[in-house]
Short mmCIF file of N, CA and C in Angstrom, two decimals:
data_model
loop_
_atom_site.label_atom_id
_atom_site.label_comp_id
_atom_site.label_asym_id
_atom_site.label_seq_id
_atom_site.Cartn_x
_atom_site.Cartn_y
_atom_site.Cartn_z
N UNK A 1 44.11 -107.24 -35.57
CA UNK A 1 43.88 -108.54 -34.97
C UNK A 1 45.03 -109.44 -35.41
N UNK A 2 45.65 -110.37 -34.28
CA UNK A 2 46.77 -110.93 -34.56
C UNK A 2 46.03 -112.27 -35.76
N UNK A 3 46.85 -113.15 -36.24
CA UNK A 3 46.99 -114.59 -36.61
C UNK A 3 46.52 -115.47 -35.67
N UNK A 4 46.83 -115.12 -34.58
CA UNK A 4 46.37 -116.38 -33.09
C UNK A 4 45.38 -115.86 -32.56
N UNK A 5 44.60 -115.16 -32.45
CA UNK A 5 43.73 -114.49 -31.90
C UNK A 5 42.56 -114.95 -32.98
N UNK A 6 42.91 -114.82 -34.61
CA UNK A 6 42.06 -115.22 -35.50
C UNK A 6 41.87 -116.99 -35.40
N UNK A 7 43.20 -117.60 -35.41
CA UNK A 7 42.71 -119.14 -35.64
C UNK A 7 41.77 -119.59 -34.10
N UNK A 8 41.88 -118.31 -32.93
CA UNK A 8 41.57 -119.15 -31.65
C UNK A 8 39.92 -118.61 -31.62
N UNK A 9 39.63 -118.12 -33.13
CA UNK A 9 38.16 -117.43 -32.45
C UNK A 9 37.91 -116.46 -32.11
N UNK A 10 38.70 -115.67 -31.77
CA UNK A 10 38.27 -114.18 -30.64
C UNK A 10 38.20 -113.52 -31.87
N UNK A 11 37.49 -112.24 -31.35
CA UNK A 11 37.01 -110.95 -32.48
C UNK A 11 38.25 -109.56 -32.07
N UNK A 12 38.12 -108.69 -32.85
CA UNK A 12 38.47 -107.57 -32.46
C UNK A 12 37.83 -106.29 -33.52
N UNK A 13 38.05 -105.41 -32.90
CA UNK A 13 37.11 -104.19 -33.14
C UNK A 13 37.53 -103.83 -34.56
N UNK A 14 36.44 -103.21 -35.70
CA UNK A 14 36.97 -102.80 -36.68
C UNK A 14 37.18 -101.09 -36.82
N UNK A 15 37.55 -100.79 -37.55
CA UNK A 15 37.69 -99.09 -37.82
C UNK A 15 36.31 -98.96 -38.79
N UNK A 16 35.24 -98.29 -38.06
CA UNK A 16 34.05 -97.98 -38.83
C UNK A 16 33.93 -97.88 -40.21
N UNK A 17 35.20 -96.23 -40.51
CA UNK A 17 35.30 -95.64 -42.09
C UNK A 17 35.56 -96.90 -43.28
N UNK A 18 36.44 -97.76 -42.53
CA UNK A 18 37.00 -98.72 -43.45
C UNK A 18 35.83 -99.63 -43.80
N UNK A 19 34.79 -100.04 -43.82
CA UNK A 19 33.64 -100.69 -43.77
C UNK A 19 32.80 -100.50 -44.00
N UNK A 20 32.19 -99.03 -43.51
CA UNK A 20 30.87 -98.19 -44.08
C UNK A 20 30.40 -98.76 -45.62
N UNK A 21 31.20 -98.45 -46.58
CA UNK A 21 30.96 -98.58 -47.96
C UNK A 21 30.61 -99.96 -48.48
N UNK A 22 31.38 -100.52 -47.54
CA UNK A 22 31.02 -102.13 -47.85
C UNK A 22 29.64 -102.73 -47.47
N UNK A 23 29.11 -102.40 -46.32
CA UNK A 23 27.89 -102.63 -45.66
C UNK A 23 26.77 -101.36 -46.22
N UNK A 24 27.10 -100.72 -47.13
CA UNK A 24 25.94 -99.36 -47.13
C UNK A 24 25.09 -100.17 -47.76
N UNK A 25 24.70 -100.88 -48.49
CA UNK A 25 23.71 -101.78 -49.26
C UNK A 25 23.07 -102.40 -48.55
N UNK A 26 22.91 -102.71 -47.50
CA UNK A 26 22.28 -103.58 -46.45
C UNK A 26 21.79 -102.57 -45.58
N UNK A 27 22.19 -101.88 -45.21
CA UNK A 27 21.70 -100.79 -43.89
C UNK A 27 20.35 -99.73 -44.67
N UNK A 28 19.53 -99.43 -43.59
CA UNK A 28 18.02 -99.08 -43.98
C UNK A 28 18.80 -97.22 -44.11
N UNK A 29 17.71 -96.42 -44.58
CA UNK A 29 18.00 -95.00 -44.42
C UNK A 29 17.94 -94.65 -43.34
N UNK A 30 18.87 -93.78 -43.20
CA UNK A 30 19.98 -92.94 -41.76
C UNK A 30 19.41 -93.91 -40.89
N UNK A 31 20.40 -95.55 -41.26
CA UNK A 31 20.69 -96.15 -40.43
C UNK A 31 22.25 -96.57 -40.30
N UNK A 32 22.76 -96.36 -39.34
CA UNK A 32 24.39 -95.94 -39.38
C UNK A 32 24.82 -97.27 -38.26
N UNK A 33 25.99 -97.64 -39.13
CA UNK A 33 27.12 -98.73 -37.73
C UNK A 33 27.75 -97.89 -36.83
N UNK A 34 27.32 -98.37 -35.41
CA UNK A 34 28.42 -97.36 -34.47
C UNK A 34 29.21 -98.53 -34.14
N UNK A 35 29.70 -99.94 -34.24
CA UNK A 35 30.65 -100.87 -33.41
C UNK A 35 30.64 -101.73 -34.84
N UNK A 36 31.90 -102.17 -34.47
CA UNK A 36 32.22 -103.23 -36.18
C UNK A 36 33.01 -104.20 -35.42
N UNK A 37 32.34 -105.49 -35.45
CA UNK A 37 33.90 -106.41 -34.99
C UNK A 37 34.23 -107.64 -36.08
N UNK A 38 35.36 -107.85 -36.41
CA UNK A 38 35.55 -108.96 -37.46
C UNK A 38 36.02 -110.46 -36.92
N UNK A 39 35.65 -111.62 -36.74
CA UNK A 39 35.65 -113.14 -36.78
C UNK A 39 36.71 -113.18 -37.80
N UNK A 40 37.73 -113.30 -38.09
CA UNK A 40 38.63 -114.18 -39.18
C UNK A 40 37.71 -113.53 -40.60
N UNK A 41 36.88 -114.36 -41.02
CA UNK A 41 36.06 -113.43 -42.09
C UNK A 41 34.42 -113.05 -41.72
N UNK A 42 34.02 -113.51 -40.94
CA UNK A 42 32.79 -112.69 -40.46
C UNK A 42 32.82 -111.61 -39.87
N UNK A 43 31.46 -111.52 -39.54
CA UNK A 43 31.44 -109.79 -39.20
C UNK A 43 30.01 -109.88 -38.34
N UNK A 44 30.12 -108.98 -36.94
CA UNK A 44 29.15 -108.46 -36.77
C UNK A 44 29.08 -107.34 -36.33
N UNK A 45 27.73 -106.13 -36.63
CA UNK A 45 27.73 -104.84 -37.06
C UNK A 45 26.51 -104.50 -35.53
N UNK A 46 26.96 -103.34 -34.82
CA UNK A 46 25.97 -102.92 -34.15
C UNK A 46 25.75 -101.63 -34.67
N UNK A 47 24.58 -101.45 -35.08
CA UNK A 47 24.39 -99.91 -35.85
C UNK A 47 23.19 -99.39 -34.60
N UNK A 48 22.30 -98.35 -35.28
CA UNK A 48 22.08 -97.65 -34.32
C UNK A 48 20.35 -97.92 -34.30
N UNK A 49 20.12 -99.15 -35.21
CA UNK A 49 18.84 -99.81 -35.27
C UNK A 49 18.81 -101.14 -34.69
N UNK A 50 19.90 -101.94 -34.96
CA UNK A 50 20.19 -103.07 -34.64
C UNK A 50 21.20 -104.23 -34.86
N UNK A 51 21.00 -105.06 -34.47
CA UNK A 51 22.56 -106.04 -34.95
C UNK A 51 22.52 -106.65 -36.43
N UNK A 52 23.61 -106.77 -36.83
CA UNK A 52 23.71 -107.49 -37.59
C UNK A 52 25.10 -108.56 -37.91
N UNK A 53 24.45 -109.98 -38.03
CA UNK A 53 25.55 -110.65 -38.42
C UNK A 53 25.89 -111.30 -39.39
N UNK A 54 27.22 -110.96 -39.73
CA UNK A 54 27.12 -111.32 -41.25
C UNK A 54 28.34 -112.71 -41.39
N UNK A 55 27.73 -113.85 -42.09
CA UNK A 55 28.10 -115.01 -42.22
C UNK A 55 28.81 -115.21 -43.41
N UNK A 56 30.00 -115.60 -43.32
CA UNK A 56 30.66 -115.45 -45.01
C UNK A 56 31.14 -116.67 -45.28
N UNK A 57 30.11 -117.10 -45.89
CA UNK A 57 30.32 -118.87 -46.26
C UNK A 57 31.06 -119.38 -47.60
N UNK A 58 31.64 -120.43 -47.63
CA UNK A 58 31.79 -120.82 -48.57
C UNK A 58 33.77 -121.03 -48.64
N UNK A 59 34.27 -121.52 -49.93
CA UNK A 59 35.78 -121.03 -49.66
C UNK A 59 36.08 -119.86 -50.65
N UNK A 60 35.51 -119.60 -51.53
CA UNK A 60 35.69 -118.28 -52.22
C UNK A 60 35.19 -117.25 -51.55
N UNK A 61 33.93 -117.41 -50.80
CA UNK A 61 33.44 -115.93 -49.67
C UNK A 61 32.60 -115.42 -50.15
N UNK A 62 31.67 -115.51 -51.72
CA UNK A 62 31.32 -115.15 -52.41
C UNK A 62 29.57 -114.97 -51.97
N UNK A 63 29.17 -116.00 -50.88
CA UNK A 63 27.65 -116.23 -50.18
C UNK A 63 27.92 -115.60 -49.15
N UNK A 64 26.90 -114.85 -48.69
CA UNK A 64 27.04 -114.17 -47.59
C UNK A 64 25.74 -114.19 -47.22
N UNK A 65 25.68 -114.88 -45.52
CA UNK A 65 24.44 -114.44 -45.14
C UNK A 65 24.18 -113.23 -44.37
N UNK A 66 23.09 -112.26 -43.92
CA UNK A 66 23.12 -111.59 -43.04
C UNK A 66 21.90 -112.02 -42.57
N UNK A 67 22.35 -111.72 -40.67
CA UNK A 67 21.30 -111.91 -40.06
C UNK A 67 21.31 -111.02 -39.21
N UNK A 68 19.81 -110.24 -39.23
CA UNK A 68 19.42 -108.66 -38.87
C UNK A 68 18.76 -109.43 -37.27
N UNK A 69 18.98 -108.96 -36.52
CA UNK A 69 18.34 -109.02 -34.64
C UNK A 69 18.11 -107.33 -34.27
N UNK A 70 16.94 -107.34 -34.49
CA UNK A 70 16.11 -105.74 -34.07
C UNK A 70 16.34 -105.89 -32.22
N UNK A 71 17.06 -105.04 -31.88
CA UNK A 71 17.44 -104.90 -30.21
C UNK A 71 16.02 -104.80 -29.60
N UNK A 72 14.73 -104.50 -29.98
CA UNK A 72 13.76 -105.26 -29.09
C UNK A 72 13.72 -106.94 -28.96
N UNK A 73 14.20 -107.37 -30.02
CA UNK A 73 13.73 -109.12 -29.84
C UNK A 73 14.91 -109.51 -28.83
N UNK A 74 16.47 -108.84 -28.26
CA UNK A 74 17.03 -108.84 -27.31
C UNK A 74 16.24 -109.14 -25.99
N UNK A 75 16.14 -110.22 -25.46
CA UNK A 75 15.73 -110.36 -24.28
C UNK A 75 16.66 -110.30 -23.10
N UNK A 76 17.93 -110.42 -23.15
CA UNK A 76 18.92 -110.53 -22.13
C UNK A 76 19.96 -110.81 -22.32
N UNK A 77 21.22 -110.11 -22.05
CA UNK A 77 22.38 -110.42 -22.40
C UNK A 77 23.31 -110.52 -21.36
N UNK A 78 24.59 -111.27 -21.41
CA UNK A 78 25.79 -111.48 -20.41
C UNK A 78 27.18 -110.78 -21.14
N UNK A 79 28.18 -110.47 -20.17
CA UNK A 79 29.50 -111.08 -20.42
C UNK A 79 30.39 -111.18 -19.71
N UNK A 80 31.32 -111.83 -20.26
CA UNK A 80 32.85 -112.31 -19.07
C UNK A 80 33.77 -111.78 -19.65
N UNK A 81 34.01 -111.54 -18.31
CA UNK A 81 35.46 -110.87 -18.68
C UNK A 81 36.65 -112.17 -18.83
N UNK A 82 37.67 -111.41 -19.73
CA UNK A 82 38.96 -112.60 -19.71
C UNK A 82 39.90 -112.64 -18.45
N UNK A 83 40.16 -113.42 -18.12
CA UNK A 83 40.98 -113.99 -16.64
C UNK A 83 42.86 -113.91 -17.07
N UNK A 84 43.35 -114.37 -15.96
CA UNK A 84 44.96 -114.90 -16.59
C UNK A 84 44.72 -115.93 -17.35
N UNK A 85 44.36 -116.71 -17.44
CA UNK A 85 44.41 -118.17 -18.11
C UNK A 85 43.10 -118.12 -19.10
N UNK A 86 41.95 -118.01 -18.62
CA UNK A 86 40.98 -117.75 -19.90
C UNK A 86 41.14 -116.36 -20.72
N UNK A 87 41.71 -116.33 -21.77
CA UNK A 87 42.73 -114.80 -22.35
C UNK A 87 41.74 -114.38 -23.14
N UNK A 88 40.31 -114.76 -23.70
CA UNK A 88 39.25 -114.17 -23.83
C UNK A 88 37.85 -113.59 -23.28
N UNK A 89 37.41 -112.83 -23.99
CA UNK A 89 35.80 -112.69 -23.17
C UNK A 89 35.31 -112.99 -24.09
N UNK A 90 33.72 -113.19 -23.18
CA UNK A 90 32.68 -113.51 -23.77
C UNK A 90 31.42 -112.53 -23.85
N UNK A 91 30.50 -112.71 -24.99
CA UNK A 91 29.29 -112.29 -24.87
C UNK A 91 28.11 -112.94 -25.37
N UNK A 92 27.21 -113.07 -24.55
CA UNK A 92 26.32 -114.38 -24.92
C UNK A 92 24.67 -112.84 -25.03
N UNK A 93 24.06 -113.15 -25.98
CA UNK A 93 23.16 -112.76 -26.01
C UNK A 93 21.89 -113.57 -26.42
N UNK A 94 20.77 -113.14 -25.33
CA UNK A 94 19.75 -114.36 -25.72
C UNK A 94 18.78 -113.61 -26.22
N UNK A 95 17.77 -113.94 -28.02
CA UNK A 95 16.90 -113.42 -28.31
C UNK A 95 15.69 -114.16 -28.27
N UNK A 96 14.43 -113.03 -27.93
CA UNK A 96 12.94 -113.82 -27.91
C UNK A 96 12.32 -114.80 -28.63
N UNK A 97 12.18 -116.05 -28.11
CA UNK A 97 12.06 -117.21 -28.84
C UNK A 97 12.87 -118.33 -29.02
N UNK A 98 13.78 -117.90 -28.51
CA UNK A 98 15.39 -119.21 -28.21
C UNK A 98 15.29 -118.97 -26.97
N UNK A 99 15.76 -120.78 -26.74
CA UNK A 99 16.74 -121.17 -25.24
C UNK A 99 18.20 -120.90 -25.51
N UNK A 100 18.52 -120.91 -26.42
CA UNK A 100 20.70 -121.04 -26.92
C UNK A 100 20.82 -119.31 -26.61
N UNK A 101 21.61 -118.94 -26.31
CA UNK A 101 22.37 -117.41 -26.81
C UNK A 101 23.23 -117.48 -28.02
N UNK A 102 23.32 -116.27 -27.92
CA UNK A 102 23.74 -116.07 -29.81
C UNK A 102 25.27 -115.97 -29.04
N UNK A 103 26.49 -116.67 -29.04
CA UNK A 103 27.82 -116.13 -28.18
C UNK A 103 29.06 -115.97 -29.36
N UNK A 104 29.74 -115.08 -28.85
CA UNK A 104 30.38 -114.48 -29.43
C UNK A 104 31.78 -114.02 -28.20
N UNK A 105 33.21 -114.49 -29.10
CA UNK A 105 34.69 -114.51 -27.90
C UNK A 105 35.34 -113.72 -28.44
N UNK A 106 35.76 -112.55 -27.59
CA UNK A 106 36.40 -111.11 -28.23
C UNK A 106 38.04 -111.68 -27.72
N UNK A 107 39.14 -111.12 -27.90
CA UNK A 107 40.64 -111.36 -27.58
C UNK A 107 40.27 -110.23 -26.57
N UNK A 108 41.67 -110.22 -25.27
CA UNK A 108 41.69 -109.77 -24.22
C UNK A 108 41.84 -108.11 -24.44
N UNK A 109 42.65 -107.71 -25.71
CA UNK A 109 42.26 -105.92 -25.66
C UNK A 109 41.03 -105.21 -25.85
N UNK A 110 39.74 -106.38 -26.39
CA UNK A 110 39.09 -105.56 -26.41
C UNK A 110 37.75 -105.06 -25.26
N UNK A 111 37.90 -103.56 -24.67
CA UNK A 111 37.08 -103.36 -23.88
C UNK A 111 35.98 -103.92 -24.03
N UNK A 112 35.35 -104.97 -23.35
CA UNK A 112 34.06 -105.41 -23.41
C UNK A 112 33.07 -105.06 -22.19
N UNK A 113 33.56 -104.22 -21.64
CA UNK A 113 32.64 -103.01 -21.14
C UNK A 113 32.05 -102.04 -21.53
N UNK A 114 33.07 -101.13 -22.80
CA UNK A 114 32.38 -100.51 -23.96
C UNK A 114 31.28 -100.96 -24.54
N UNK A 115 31.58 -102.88 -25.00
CA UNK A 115 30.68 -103.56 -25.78
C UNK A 115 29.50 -103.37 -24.68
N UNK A 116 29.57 -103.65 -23.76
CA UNK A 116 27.94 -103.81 -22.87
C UNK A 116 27.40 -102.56 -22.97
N UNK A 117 28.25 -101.44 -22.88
CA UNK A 117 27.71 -100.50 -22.94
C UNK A 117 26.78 -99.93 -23.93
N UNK A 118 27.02 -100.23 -25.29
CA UNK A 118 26.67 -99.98 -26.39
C UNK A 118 25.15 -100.71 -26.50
N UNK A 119 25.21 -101.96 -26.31
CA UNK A 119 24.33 -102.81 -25.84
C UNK A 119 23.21 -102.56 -25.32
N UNK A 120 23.56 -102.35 -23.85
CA UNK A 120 22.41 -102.06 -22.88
C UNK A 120 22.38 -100.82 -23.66
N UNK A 121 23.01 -99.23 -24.01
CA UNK A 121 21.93 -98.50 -24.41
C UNK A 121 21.16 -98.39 -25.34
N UNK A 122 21.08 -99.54 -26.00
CA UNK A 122 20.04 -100.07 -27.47
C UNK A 122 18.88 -100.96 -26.50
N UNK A 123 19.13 -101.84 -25.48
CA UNK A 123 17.91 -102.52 -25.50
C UNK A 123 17.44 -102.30 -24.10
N UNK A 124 18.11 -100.83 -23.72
CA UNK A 124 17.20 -100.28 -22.06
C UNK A 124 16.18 -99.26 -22.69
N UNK A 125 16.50 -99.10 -24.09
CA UNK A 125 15.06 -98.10 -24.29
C UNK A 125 13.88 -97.89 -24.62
#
């Protein structure tokens, strides 16, 4: 992920292996991350139970929240693709019990067709 891509917001995909170890303390038994994307210093994790997003507050980084969304409480999700001029996408996901979506702006390499894909096959089943 570039420098400008980080100060403008957008995400990009992480390399699973590199991360596993870091997140194994949080994840339930043979519950595994299949998608990793990193925010500047956040993180959110699609494993193969459910989402997770992880909030890294503070200026040392040292608080971390996580927030677990079980893909049944998924009620409906969108996304956009990036244009010439809008150079990101989007993905807005809305869970049971909110009007807001949870949204989230990837930079233009990353397939966010993959991302839906991954998606819908967690909360079509």
């Amino acid at each position: 992920m570039g420098f400008l891509d980080s100060v403008l917001g957008n995400a990009s995909e992480v390399d699973i292996s590199a991360i596993q170890n870091d997140y194994a303390r949080i994840l339930a038994n043979n519950e595994r991350i299949e998608k990793a994307y990193r925010l500047i210093r956040d993180m959110f994790l699609f494993t193969d139970k459910r989402l997770i997003l992880v909030n890294i507050q503070g200026i040392t980084g040292k608080k971390v929240e996580y927030h677990s969304i079980p893909y049944r409480a998924i009620t409906h999700f969108s996304i956009e693709t990036a244009g010439h001029f809008d150079l990101d996408a989007e993905l807005k996901i809305w869970i049971s019990g909110t009007d807001t979506p949870i949204e989230k702006k990837f930079n233009k390499n990353l397939n966010i067709y993959e991302l839906q894909g991954v998606l819908a096959s967690y909360t079509l089943r």
